[in-house]
PDB file of C-alpha atoms in Angstrom:
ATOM      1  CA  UNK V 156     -11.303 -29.685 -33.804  1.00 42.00           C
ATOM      2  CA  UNK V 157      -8.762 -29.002 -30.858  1.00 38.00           C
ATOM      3  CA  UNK V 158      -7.355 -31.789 -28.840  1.00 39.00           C
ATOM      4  CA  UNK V 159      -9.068 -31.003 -25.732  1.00 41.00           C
ATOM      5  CA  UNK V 160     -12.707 -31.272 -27.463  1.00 39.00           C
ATOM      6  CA  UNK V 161     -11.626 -34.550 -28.825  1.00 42.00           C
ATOM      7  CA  UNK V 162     -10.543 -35.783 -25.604  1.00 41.00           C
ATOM      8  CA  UNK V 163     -13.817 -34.912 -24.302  1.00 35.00           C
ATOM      9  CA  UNK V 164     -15.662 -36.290 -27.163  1.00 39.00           C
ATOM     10  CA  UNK V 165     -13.568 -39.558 -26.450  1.00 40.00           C
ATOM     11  CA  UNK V 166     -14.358 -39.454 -22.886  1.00 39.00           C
ATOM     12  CA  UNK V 167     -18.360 -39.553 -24.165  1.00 33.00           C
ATOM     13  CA  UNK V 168     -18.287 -41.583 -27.081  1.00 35.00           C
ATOM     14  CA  UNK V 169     -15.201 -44.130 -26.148  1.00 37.00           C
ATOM     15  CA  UNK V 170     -15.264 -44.571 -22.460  1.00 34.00           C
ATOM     16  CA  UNK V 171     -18.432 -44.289 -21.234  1.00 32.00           C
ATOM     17  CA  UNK V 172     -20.192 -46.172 -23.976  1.00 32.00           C
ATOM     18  CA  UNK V 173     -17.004 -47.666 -25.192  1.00 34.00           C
ATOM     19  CA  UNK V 174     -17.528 -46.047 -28.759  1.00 33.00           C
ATOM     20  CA  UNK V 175     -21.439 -46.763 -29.861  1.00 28.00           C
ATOM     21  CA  UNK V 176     -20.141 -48.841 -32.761  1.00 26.00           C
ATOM     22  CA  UNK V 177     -18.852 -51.492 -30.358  1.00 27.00           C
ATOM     23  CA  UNK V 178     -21.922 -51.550 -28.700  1.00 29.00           C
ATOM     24  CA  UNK V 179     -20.920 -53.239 -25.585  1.00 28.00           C
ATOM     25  CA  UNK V 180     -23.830 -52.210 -23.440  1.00 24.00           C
ATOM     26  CA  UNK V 181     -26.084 -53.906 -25.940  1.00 26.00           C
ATOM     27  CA  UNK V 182     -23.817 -56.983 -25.828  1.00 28.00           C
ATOM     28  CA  UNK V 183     -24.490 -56.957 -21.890  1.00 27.00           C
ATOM     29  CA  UNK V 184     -28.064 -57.065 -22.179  1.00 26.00           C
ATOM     30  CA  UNK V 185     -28.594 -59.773 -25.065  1.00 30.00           C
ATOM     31  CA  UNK V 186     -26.183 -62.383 -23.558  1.00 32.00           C
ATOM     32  CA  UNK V 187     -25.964 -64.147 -20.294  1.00 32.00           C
ATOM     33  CA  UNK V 188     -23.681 -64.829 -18.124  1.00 33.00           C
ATOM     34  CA  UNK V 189     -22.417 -68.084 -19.240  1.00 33.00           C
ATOM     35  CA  UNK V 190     -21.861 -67.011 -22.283  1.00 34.00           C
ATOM     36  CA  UNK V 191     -19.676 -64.078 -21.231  1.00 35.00           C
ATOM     37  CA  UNK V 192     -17.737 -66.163 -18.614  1.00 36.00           C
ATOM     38  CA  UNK V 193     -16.905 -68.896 -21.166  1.00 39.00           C
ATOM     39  CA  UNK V 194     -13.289 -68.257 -22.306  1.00 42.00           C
ATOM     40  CA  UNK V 195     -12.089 -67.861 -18.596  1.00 39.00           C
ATOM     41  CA  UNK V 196     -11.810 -69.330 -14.949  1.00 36.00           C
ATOM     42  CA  UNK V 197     -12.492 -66.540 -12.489  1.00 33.00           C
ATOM     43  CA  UNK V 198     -10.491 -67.606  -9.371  1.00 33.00           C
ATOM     44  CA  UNK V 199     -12.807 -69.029  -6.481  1.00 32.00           C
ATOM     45  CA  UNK V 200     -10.682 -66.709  -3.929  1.00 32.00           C
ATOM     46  CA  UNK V 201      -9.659 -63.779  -6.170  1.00 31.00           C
ATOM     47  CA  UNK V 202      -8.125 -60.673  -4.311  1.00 31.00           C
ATOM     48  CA  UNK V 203      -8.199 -57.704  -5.338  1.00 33.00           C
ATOM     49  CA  UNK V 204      -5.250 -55.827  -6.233  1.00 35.00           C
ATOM     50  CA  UNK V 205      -4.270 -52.198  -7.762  1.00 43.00           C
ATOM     51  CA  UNK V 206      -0.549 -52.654  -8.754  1.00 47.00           C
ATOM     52  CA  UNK V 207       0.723 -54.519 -11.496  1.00 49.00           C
ATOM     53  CA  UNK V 208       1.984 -57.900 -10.621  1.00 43.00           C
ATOM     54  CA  UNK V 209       3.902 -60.895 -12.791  1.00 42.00           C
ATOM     55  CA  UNK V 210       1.130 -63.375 -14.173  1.00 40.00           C
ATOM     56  CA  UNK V 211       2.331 -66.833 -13.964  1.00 37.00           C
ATOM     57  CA  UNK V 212       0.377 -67.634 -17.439  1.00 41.00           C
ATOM     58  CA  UNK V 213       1.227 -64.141 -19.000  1.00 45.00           C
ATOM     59  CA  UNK V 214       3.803 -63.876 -21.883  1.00 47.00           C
ATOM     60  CA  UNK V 215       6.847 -62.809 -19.854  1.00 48.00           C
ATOM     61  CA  UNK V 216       8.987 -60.698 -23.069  1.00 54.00           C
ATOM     62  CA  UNK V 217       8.854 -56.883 -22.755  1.00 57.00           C
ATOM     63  CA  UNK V 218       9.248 -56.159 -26.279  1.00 67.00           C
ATOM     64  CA  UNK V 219      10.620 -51.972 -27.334  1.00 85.00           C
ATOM     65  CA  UNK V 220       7.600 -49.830 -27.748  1.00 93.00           C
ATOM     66  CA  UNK V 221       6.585 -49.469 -31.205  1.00 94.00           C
ATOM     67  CA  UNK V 222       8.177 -46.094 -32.729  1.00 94.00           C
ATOM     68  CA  UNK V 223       4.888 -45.633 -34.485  1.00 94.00           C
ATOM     69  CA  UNK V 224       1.306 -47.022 -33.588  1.00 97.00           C
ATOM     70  CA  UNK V 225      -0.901 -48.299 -36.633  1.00 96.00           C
ATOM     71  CA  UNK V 226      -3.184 -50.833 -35.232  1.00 98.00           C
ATOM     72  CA  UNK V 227      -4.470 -52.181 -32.237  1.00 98.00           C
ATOM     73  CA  UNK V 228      -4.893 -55.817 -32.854  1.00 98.00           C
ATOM     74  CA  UNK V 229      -1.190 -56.376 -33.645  1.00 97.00           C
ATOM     75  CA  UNK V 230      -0.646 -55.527 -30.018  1.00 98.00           C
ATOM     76  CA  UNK V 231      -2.868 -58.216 -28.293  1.00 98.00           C
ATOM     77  CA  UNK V 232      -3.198 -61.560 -29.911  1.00 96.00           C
ATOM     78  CA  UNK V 233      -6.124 -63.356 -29.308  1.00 95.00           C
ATOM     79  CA  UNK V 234      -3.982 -66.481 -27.647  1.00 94.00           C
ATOM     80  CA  UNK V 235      -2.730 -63.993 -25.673  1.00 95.00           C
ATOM     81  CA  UNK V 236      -6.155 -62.433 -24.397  1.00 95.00           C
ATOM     82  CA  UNK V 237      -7.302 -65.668 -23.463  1.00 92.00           C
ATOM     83  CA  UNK V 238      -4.121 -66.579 -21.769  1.00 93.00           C
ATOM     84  CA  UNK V 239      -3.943 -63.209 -19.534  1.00 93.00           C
ATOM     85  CA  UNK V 240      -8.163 -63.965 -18.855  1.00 89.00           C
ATOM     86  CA  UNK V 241      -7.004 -67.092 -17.518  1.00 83.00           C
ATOM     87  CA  UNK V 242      -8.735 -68.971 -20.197  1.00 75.00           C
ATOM     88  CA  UNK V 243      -5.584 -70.707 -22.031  1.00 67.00           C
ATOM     89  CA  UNK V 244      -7.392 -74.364 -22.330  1.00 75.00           C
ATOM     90  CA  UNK V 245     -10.576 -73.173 -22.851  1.00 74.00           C
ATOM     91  CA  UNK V 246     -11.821 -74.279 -26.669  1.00 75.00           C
ATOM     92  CA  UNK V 247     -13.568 -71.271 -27.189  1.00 78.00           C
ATOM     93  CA  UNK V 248     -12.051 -69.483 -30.639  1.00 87.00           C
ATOM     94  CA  UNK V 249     -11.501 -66.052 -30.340  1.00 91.00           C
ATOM     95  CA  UNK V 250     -11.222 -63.874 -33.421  1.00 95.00           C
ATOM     96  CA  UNK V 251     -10.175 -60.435 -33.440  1.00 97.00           C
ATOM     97  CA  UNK V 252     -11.867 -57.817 -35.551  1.00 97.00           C
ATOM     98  CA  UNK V 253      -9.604 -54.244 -36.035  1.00 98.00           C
ATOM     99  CA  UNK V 254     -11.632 -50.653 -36.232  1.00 97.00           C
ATOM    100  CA  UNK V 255     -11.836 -48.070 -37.966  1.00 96.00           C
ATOM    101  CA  UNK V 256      -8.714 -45.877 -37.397  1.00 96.00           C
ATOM    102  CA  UNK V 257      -9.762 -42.060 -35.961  1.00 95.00           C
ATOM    103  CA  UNK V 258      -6.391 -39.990 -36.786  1.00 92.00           C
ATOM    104  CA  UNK V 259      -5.516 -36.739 -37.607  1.00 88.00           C
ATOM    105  CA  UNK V 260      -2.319 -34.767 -37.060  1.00 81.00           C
ATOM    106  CA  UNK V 261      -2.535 -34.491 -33.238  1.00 89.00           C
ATOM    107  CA  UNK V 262      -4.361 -37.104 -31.884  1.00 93.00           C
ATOM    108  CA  UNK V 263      -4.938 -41.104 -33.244  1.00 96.00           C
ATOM    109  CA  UNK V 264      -7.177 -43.674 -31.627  1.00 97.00           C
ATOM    110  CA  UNK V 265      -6.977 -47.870 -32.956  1.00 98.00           C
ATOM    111  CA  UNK V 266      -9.483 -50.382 -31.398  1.00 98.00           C
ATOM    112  CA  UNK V 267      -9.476 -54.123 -31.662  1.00 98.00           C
ATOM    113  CA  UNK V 268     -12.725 -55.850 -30.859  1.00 98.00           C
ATOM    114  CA  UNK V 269     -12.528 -59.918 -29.605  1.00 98.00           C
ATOM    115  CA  UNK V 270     -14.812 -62.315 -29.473  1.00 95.00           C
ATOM    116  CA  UNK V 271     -16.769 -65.349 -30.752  1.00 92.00           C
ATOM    117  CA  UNK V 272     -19.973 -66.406 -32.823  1.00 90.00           C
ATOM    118  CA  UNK V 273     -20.821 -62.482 -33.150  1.00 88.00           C
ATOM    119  CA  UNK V 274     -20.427 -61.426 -29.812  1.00 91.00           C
ATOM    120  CA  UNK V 275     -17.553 -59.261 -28.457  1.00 94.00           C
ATOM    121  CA  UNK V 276     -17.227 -58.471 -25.361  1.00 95.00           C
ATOM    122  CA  UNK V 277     -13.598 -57.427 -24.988  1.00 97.00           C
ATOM    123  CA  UNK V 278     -12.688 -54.227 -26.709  1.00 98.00           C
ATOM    124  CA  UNK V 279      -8.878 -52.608 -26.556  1.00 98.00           C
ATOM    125  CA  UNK V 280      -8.478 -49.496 -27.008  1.00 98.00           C
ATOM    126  CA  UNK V 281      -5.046 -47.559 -28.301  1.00 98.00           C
ATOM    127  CA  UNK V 282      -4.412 -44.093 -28.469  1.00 97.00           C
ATOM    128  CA  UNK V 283      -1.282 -41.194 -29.291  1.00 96.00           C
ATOM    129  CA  UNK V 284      -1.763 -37.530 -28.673  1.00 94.00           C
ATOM    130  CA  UNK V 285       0.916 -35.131 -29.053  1.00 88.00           C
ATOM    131  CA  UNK V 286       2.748 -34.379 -25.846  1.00 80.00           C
ATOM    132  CA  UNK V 287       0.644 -30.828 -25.252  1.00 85.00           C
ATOM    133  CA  UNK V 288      -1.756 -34.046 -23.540  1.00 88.00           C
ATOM    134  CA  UNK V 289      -0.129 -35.241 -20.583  1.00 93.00           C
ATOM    135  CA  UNK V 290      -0.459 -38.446 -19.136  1.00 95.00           C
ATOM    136  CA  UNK V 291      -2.434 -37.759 -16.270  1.00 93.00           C
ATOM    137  CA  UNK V 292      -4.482 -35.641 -18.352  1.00 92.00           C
ATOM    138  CA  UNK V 293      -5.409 -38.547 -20.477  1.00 88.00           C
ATOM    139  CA  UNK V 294      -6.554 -40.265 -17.696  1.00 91.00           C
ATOM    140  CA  UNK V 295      -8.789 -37.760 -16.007  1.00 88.00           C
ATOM    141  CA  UNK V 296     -10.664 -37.416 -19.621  1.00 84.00           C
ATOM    142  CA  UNK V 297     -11.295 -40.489 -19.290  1.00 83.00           C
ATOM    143  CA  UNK V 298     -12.497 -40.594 -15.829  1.00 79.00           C
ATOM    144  CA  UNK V 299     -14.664 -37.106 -15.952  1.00 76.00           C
ATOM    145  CA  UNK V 300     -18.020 -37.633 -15.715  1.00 63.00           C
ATOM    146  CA  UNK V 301     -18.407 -41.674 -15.095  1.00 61.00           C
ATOM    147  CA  UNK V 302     -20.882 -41.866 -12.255  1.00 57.00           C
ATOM    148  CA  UNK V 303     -18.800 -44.888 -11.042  1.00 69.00           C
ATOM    149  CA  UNK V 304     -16.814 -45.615  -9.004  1.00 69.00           C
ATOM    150  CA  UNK V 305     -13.036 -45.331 -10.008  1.00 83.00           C
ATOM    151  CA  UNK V 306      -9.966 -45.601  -8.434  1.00 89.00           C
ATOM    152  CA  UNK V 307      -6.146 -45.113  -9.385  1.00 92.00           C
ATOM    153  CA  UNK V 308      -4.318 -48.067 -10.728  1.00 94.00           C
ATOM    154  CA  UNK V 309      -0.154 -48.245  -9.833  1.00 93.00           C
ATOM    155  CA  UNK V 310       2.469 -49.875 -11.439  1.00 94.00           C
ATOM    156  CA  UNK V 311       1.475 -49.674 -14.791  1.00 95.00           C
ATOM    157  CA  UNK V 312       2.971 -46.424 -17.115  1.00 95.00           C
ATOM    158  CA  UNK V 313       2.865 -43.486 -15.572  1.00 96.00           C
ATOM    159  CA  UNK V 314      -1.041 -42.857 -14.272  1.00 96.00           C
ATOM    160  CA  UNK V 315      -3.883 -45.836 -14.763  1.00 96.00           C
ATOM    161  CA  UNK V 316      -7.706 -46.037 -13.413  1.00 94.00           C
ATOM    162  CA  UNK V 317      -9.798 -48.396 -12.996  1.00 95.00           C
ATOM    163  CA  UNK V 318     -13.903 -48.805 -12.554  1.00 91.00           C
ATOM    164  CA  UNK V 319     -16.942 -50.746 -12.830  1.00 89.00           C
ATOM    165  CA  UNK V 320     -20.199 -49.325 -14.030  1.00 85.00           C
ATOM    166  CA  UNK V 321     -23.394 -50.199 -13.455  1.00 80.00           C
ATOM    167  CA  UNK V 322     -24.550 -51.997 -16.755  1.00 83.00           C
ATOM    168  CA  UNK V 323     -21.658 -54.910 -15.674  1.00 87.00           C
ATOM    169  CA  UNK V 324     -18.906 -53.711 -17.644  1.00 92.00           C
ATOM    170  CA  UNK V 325     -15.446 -52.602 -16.455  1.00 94.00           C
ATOM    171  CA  UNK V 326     -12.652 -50.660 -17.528  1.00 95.00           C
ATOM    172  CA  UNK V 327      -8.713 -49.968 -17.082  1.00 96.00           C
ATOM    173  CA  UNK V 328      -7.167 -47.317 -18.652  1.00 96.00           C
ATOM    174  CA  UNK V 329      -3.400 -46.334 -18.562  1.00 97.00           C
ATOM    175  CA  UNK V 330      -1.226 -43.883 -19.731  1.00 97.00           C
ATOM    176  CA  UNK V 331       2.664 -42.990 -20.520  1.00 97.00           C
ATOM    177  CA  UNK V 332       4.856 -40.712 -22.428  1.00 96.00           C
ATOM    178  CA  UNK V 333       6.074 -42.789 -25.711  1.00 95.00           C
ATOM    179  CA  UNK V 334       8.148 -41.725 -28.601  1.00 94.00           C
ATOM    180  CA  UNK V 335       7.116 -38.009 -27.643  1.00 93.00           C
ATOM    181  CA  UNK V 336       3.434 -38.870 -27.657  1.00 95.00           C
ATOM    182  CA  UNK V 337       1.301 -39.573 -24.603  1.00 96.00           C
ATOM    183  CA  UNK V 338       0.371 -42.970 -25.184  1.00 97.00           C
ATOM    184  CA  UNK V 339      -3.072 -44.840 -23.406  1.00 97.00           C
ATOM    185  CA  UNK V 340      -4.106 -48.254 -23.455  1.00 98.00           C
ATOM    186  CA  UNK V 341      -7.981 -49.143 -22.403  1.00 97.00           C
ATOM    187  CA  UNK V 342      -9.029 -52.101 -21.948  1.00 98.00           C
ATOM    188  CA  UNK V 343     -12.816 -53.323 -20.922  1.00 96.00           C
ATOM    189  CA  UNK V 344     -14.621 -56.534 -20.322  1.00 97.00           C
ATOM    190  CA  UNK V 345     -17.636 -57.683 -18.389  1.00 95.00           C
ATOM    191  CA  UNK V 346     -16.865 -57.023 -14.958  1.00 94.00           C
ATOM    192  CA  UNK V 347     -16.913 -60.828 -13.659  1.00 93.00           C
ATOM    193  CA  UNK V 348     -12.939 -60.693 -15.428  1.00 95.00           C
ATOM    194  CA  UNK V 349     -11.100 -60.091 -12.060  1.00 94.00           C
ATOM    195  CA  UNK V 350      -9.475 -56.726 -11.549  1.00 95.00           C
ATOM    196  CA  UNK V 351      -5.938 -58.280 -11.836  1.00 96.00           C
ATOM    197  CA  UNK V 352      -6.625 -59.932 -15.195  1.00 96.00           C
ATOM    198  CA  UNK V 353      -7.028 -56.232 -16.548  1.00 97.00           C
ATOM    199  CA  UNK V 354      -3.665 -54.887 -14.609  1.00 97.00           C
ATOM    200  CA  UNK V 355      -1.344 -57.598 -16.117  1.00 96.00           C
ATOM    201  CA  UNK V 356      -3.227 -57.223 -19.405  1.00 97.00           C
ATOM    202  CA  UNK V 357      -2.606 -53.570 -19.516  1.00 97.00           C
ATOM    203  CA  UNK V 358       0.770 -53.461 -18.345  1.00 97.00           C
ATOM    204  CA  UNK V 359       1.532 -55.751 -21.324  1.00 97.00           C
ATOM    205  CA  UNK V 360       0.049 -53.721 -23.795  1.00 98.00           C
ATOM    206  CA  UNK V 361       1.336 -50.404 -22.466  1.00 97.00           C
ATOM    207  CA  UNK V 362       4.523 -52.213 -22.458  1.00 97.00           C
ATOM    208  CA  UNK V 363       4.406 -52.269 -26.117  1.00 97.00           C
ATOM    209  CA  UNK V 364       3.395 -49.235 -27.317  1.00 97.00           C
TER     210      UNK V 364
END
């Protein structure tokens, strides 16, 4: 399979569903809101913003991107998630379940599902493709054929996007050059998680990979 038909088969299977063995659309329509809210405070004046900007709450350390990616989980703790959702005292317990691996000599993609009593509603997403994928690239795959609205995220890597869809759910992906490999993070989460919440998460993650 080339690298461009796996991009595309990404795009359908990863992005815009978010990979049908995470079933997050499914998650949408079995829980309610409560429930999806529980593990953060959404801000009662929350602006949004498209550039990456210091979270007060966020771990601050900018560790050296990892020479080799092997997991996604080991990237994003689960203290962490809750933490950069703005959930730190909540008493929800997160758990964090790793994928599958999809790999093969040109192109690898990790995901780390979180969540509690079954659910999981936040999903991350890691991928490496061999340079012949650029950045920006990446990032239109993953855009191409979302009937959403989407709209470029700066500050973060080298290209990032960001959109909402219509079943609730929303989505940032980000992209950089890495090790000679063109490395994305994606992130998603119901879409009551302000926009900023998914900049500072990404920019962490992207930060170490």
């Amino acid at each position: 399979m080339s690298l461009n038909h796996r991009v595309v088969c990404f795009d359908v299977s990863r992005i815009v569903l978010i990979g049908s063995a995470i079933c997050l659309l499914a998650f949408t329509a079995g829980c309610s809101t409560a429930s999806r809210t529980a593990i953060w405070k959404e801000p009662a004046n929350a602006a949004t913003s498209h550039s990456a900007t210091p979270a007060s709450s966020a771990p601050t350390s900018t560790p050296k991107p990892v020479a080799k990616i092997t997991a996604a989980c080991p990237l994003l703790s689960t203290g962490e998630l809750k933490t950069l959702l703005g959930g730190a005292n909540s008493q929800t317990k997160l758990t964090a379940v790793e994928g599958a691996p999809d790999t093969n000599h040109d192109f690898a993609s990790y995901e780390c599902k979180y969540g509690s009593g079954g659910k999981h509603p936040f999903d991350l997403v890691v991928t490496a493709a061999k340079q012949d994928l650029s950045p920006q690239e990446g990032i239109d795959a993953i855009a191409k054929g979302n009937h959403v609205v989407v709209h470029k995220v700066t500050g973060v890597g080298e290209v990032g996007t960001f959109f909402t869809d219509s079943d609730g759910e929303s989505l940032i992906a980000v992209a950089k050059v890495s090790h000679r490999e063109t490395r994305t993070v994606i992130f998603s989460a119901p879409a009551v998680v302000p926009e900023q919440n998914f900049i500072n998460l990404a920019k962490m993650v992207l930060d170490r990979v």
